[in-house]
CSV table of C-alpha atoms in Angstrom, one decimal:
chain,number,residue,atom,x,y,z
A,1,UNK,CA,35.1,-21.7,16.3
A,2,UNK,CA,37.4,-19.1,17.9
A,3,UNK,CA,35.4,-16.5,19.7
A,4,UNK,CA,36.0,-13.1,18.7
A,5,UNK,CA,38.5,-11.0,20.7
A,6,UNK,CA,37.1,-8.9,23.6
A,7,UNK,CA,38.9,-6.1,24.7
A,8,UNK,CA,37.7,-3.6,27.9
A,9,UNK,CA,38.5,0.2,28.3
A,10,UNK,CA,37.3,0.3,31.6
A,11,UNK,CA,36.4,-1.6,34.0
A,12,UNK,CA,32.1,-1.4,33.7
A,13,UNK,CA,29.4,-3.0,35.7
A,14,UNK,CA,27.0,-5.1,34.2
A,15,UNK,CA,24.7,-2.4,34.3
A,16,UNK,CA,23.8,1.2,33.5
A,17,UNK,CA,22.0,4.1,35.2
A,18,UNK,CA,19.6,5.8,32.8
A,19,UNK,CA,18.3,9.6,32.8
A,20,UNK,CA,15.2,8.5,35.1
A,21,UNK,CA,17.4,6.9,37.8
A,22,UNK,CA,16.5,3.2,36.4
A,23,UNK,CA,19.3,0.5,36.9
A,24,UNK,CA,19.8,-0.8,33.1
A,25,UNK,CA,21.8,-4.2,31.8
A,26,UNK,CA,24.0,-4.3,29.1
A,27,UNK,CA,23.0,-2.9,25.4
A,28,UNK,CA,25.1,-4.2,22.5
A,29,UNK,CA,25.6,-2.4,19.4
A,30,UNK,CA,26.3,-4.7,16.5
A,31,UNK,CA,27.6,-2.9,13.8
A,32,UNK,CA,29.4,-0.4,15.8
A,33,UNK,CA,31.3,1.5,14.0
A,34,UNK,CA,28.8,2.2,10.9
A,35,UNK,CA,27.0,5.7,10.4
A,36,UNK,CA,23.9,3.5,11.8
A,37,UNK,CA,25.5,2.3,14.5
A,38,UNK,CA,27.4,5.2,15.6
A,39,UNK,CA,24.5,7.1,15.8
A,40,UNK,CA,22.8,4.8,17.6
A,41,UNK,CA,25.5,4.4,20.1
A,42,UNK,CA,25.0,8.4,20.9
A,43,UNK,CA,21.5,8.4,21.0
A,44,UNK,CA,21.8,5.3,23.7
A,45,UNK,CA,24.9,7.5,25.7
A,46,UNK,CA,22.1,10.9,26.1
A,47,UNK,CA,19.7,8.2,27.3
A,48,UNK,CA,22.8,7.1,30.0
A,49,UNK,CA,23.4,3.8,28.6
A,50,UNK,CA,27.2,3.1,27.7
A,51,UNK,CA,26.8,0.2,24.9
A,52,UNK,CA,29.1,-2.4,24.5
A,53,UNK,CA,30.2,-1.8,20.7
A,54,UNK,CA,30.8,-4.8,18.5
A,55,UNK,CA,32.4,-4.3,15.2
A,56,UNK,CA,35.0,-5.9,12.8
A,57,UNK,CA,37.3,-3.5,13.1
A,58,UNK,CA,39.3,-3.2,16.3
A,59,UNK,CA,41.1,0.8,15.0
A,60,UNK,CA,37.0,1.6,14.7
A,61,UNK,CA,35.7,0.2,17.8
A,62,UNK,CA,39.2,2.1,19.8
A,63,UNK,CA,38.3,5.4,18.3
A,64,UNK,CA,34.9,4.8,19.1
A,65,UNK,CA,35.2,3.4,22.4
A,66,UNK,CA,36.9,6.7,23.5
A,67,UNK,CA,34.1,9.2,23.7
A,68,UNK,CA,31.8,6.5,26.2
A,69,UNK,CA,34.9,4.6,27.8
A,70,UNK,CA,32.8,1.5,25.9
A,71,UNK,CA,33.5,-2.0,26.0
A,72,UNK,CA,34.3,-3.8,22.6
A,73,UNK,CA,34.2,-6.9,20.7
A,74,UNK,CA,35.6,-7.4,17.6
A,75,UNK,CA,34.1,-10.1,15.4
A,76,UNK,CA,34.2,-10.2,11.8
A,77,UNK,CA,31.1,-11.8,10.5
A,78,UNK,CA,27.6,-12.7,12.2
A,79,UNK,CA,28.4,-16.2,12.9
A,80,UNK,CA,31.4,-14.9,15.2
A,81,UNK,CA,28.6,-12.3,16.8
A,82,UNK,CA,26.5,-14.8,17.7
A,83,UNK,CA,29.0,-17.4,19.4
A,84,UNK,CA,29.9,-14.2,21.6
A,85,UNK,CA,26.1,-13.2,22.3
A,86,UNK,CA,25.6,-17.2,23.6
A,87,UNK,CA,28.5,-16.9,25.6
A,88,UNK,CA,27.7,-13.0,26.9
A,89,UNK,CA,24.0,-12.8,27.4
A,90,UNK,CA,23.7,-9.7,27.3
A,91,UNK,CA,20.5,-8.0,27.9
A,92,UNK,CA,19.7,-6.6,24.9
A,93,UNK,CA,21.1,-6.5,21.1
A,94,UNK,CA,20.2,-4.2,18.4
A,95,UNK,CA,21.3,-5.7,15.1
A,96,UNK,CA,22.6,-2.8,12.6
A,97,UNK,CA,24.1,-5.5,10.3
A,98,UNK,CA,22.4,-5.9,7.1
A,99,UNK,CA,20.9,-7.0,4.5
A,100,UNK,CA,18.9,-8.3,7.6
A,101,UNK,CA,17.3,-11.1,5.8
A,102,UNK,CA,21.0,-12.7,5.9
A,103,UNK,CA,21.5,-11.8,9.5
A,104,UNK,CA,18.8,-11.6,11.7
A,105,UNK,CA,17.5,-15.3,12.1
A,106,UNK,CA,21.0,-16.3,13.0
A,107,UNK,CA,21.7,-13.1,15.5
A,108,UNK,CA,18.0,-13.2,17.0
A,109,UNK,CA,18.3,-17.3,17.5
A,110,UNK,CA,21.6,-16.2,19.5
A,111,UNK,CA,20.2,-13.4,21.7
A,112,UNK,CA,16.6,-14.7,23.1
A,113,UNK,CA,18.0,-17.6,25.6
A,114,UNK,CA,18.7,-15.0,27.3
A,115,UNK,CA,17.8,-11.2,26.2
A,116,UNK,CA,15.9,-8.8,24.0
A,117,UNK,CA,16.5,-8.2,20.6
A,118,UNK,CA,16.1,-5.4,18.2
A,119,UNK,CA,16.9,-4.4,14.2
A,120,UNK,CA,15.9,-1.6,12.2
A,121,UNK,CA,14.5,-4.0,9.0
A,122,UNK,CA,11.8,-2.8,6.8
A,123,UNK,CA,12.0,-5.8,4.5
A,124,UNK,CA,9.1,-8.7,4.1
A,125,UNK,CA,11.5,-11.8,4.4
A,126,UNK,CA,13.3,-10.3,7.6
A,127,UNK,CA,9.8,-9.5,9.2
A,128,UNK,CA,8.1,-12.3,8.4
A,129,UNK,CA,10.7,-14.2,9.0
A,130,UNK,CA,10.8,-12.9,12.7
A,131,UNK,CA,7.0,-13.6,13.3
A,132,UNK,CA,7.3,-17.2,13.2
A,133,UNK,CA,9.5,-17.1,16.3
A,134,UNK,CA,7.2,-15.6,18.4
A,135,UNK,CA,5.9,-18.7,19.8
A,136,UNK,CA,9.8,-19.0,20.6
A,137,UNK,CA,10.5,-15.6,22.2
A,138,UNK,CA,7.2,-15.6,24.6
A,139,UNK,CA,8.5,-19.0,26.0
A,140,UNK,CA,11.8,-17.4,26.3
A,141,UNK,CA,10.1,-14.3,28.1
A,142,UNK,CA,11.8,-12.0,25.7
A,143,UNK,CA,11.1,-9.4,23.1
A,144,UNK,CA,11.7,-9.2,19.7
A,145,UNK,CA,11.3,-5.7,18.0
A,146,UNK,CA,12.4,-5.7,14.4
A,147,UNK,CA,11.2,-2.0,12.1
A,148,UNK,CA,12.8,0.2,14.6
A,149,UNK,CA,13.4,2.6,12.3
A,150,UNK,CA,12.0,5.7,9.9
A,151,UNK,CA,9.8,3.6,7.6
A,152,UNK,CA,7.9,1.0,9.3
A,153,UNK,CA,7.9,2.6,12.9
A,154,UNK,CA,6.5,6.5,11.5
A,155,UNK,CA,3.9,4.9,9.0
A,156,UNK,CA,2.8,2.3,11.6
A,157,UNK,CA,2.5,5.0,14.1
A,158,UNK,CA,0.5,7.7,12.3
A,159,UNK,CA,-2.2,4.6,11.3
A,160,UNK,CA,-2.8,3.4,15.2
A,161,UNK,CA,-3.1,7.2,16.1
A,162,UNK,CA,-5.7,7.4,13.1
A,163,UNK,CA,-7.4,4.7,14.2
A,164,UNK,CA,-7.8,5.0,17.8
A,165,UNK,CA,-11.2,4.1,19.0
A,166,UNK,CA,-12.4,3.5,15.4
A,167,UNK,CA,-13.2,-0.1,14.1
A,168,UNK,CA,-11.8,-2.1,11.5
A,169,UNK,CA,-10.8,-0.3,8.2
A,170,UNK,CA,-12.7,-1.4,4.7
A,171,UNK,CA,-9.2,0.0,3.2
A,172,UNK,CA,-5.5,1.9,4.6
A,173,UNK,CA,-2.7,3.0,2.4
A,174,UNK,CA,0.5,4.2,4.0
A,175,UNK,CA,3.1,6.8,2.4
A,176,UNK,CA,6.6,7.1,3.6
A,177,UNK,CA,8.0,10.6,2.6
A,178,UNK,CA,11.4,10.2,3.9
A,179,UNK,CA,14.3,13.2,4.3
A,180,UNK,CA,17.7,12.8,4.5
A,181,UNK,CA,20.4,14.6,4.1
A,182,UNK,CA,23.2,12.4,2.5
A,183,UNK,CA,27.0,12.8,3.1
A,184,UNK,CA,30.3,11.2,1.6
A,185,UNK,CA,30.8,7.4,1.0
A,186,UNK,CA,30.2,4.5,-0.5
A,187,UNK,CA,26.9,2.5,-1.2
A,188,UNK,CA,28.1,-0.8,0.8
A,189,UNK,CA,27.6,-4.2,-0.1
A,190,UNK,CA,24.7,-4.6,2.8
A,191,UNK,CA,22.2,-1.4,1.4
A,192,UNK,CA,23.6,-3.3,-2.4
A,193,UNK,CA,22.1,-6.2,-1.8
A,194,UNK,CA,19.0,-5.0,0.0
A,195,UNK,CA,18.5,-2.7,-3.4
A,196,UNK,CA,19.3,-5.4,-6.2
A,197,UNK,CA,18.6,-8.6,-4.2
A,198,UNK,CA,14.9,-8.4,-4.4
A,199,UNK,CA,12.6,-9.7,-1.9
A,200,UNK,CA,12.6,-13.9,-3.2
A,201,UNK,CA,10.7,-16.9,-1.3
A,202,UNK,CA,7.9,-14.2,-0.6
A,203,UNK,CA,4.4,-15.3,-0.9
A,204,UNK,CA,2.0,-13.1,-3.9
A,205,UNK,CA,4.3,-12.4,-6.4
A,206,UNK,CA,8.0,-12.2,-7.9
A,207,UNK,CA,11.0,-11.6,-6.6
A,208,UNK,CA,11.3,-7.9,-8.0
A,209,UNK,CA,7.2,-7.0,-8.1
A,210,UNK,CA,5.8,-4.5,-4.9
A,211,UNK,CA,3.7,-6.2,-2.8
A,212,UNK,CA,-0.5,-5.2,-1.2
A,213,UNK,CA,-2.6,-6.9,0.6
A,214,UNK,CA,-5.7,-7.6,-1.5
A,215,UNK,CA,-8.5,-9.9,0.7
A,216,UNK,CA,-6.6,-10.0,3.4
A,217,UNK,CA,-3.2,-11.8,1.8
A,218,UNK,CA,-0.3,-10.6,-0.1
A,219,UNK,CA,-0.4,-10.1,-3.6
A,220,UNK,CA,1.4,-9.2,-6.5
A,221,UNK,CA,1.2,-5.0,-7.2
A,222,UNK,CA,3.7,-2.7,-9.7
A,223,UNK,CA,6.6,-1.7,-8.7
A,224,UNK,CA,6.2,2.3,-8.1
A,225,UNK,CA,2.5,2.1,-9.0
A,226,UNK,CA,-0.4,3.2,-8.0
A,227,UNK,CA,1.3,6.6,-7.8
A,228,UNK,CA,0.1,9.7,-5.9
A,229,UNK,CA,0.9,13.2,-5.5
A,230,UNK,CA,0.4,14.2,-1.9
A,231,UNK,CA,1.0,17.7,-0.6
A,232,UNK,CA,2.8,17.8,2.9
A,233,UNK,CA,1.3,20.1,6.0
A,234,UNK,CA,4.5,22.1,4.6
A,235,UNK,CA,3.2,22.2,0.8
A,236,UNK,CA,5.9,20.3,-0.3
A,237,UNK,CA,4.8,18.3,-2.9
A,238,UNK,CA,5.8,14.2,-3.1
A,239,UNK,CA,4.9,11.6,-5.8
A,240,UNK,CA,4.7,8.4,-4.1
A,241,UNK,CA,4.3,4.6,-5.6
A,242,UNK,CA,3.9,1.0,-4.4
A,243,UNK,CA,7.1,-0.7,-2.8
A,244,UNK,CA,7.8,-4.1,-1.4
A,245,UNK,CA,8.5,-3.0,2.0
A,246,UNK,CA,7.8,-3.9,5.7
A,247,UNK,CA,5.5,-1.2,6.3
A,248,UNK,CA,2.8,-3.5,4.7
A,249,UNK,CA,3.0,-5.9,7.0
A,250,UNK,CA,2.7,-3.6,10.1
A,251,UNK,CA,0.3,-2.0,8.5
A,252,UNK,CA,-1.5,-4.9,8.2
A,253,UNK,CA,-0.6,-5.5,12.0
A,254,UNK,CA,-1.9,-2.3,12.9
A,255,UNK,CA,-5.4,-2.0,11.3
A,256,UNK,CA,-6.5,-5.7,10.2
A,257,UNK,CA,-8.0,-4.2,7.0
A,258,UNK,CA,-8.4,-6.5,4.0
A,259,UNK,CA,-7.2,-3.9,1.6
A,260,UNK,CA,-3.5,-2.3,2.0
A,261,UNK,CA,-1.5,0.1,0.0
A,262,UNK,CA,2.2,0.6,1.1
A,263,UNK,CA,4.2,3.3,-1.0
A,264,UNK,CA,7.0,5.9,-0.8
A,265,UNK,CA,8.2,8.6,-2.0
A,266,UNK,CA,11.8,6.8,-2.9
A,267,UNK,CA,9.6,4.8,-5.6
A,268,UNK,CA,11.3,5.3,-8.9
A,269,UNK,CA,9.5,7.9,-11.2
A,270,UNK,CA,9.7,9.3,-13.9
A,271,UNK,CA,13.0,8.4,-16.2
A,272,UNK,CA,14.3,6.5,-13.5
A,273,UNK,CA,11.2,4.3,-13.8
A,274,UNK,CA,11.8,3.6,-17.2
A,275,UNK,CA,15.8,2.6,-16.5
A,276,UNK,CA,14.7,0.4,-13.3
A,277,UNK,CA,12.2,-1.5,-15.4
A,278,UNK,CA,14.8,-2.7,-17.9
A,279,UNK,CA,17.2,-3.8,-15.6
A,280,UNK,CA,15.5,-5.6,-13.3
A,281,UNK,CA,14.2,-8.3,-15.4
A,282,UNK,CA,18.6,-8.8,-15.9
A,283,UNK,CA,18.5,-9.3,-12.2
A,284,UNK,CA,16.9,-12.4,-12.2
A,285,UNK,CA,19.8,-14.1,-13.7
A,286,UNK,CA,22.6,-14.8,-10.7
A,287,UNK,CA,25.6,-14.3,-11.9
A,288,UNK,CA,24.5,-10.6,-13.3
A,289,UNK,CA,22.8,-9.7,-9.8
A,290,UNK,CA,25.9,-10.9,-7.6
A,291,UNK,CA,27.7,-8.5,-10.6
A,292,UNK,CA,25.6,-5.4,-10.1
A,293,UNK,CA,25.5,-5.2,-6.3
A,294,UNK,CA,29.2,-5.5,-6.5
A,295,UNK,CA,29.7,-2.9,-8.7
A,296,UNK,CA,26.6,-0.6,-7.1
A,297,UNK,CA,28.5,-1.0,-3.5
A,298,UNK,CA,31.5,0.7,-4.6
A,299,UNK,CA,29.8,3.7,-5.7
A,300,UNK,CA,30.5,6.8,-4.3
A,301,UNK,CA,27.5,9.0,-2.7
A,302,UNK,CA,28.1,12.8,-2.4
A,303,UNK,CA,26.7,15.4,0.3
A,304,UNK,CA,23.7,16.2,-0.6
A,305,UNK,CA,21.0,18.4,1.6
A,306,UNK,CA,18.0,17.5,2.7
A,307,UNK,CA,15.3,17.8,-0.1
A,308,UNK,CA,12.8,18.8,2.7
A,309,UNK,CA,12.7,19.8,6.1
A,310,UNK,CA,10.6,17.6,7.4
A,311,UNK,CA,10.3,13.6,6.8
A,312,UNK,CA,7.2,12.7,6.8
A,313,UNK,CA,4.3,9.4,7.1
A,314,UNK,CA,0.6,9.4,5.8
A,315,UNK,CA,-2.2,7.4,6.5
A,316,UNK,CA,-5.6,7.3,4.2
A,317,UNK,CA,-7.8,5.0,6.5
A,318,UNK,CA,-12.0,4.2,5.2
A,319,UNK,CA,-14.3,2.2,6.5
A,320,UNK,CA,-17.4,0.5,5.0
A,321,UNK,CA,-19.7,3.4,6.2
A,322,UNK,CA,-17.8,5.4,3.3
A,323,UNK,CA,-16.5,7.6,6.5
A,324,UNK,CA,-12.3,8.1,5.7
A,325,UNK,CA,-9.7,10.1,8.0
A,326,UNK,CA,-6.1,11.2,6.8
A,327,UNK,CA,-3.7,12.2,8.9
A,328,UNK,CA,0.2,12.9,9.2
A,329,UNK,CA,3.1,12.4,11.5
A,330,UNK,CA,6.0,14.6,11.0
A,331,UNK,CA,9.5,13.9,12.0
A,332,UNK,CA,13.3,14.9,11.0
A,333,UNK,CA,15.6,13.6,9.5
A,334,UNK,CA,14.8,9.9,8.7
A,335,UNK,CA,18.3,8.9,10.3
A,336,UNK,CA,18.2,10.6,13.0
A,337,UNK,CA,14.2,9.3,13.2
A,338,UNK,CA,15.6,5.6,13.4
A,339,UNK,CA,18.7,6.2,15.4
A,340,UNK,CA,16.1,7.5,18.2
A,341,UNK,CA,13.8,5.3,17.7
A,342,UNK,CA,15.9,1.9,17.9
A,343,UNK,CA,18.0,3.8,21.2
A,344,UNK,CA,14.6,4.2,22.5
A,345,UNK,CA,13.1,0.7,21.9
A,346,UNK,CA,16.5,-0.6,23.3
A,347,UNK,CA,16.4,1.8,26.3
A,348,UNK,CA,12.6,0.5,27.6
A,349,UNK,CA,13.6,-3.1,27.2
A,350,UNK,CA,17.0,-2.3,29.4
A,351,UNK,CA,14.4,-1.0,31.6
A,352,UNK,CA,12.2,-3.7,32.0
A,353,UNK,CA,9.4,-2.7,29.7
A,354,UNK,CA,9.1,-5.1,27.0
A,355,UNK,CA,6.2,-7.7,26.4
A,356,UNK,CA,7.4,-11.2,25.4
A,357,UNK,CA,6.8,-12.2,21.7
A,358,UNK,CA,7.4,-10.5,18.0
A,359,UNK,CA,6.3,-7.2,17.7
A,360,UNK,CA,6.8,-4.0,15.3
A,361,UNK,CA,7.9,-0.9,17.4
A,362,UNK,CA,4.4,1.0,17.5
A,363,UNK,CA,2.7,-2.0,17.9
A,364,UNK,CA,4.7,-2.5,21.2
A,365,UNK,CA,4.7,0.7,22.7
A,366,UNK,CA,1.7,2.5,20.9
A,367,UNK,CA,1.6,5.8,18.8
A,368,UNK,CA,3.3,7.9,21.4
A,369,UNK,CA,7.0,5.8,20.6
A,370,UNK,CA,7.2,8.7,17.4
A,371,UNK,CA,6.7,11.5,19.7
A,372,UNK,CA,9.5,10.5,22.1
A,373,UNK,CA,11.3,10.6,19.5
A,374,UNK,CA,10.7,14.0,18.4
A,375,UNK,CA,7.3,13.3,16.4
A,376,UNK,CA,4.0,15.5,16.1
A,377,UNK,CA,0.7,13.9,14.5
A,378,UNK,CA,-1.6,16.0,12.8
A,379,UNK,CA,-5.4,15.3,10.8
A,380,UNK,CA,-5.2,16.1,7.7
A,381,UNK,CA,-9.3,15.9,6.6
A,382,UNK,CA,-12.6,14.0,8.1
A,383,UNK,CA,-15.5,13.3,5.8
């Protein structure tokens, strides 16, 4: 294999100085030049880290390069990231490429000979996928953070802070009330996929089914069920229903309850419901679901403001005394949330503040993780 073209702006050390006077090694960007990725890259340049941004495009990564005087790699497909990580080692990755549950295993193998790695999935396959390397990453001495973004980091956070001090939970649900404020493009094949793909080879139920965890093990739940109106600390009101997403599993993670309920507020309702339900039993035929996401990444998404002003996680938490707490983390903009939040995962591992092993963001670094990024908890009721 050819290995992917490497081009220098300037001539940088291998390491960085941060905001708090701490020497830092290199931080690589995969997936540079992408909204996710570009906002990640400034949230990592405040911080005083200048990334090394890999892309496929070299007229991206030059434009981008220009504003942090960045080092670039060009490489057009994971494969091609990954023979450049071996030869590299750098310090730490964080992985914007998705759909994650095509690209992480390869990208993650390729970092922890010799460095940290972060993604922002909040998938099952990708995250449990990742937990059966941990064995692999503690003898490597490295870290593995995968959720470091809005969904699994602000409902996984808002549960431990519930939780503190308290025993084990008889039941949890977790609602992700997410606000963003949308701007011009297209779909894309990766957020395509991750939409029509499903979740297959996942234990408890069928490809396009939600997932809880029922005596302690997934199981098979409606898709957008279980739904529930929940009234925000800023009375805005939000329907949310079950989803198939890797909050459960940090959830899970995070409280060791037998009974868990994962939802969100971007569950279909309504008349959407109704459409999603007859065309998902069409996507388990190949041919039609390779169709659809094709057709679904070339649609065009318009600006669109906020629908709140606040995003938002909730935690219901009871134990088997009948005692039950509720409480709420609040937050911006969900991609401004995950932007911060996989900058500031990256940042502590530069810095020499990782644990070895597989690990969720707030299981890593604890509840306070969402309020250096910006977030405030609050309780909700006690009974």
């Amino acid at each position: 294999m050819t290995l992917p073209d490497i081009t220098c702006y300037r001539d940088v050390t291998p390491c960085h100085q941060n905001k708090r006077g701490t020497m830092t090694n290199d931080v690589w960007v995969l997936g540079a030049t992408g909204r996710m990725g570009e906002a990640i890259t400034r949230e990592l340049t405040e911080r005083g880290i200048a990334p090394v941004l890999v892309g496929r495009s070299r007229e991206k990564l030059d434009a981008a390069s220009q504003a942090t005087g960045s080092r670039t790699v060009v490489a057009s497909s994971p494969a091609e990231m990954a023979a450049v990580i071996r030869q590299q080692r750098p310090a730490v990755v964080v992985n914007t490429v998705g759909p994650f549950r095509l690209t992480a295993d390869e990208l993650a193998d390729a970092v922890l000979p010799a460095g940290h790695y972060v993604d922002l999935a909040n998938d099952l396959p990708t995250i449990l996928s990742h937990r059966r390397r941990d064995a692999a990453a503690r003898r490597a001495g490295h870290t593995v953070v995968t959720g470091a973004g809005f969904g699994v980091t602000a409902t996984e956070s808002v549960l431990t802070w519930l939780m503190a001090d308290r025993p084990t939970p008889s039941r949890v649900r977790i609602d992700m009330i997410p606000s963003i404020a949308s701007t011009t493009g297209r779909v894309g094949e990766a957020l395509a996929g991750s939409l029509l793909d499903g979740i297959p080879d996942i234990p408890g139920g069928r490809r396009f089914q939600a997932r809880a965890i029922a005596d302690g093990k997934l199981t098979a739940a409606r898709l957008a069920g279980n739904a529930t109106s929940l009234v925000t600390p800023d009375d805005d009101v939000a329907i949310t229903g079950l989803m198939p997403l890797g909050e459960l599993l940090a959830a899970q993670r995070a409280s060791d309850a037998p009974s868990i309920e994962s939802a969100s507020s971007e569950a279909p309702s309504g008349v959407t419901r109704f459409v999603v339900r007859g065309i998902l039993p069409l996507m388990y035929v190949t041919p039609l679901r390779r169709r659809a996401i094709r057709l679904l990444a070339k649609v065009r998404t318009t600006e669109r403001a906020a629908p709140r002003r606040h995003s938002w996680a909730h935690a219901r938490v009871e134990w088997p005394d009948s005692a039950a707490s509720e409480g709420w983390l609040r937050l911006g903009d969900a991609n401004d949330v995950t932007a911060s939040v996989a900058a500031e995962v990256a940042s502590r591992l530069a810095t020499g503040r990782g644990t070895p092993g597989v690990y969720t963001p707030a299981e890593l670094f604890g509840a306070e993780l969402a309020e250096a990024c910006g977030g405030d908890y609050s309780l909700a009721t006690e009974s």
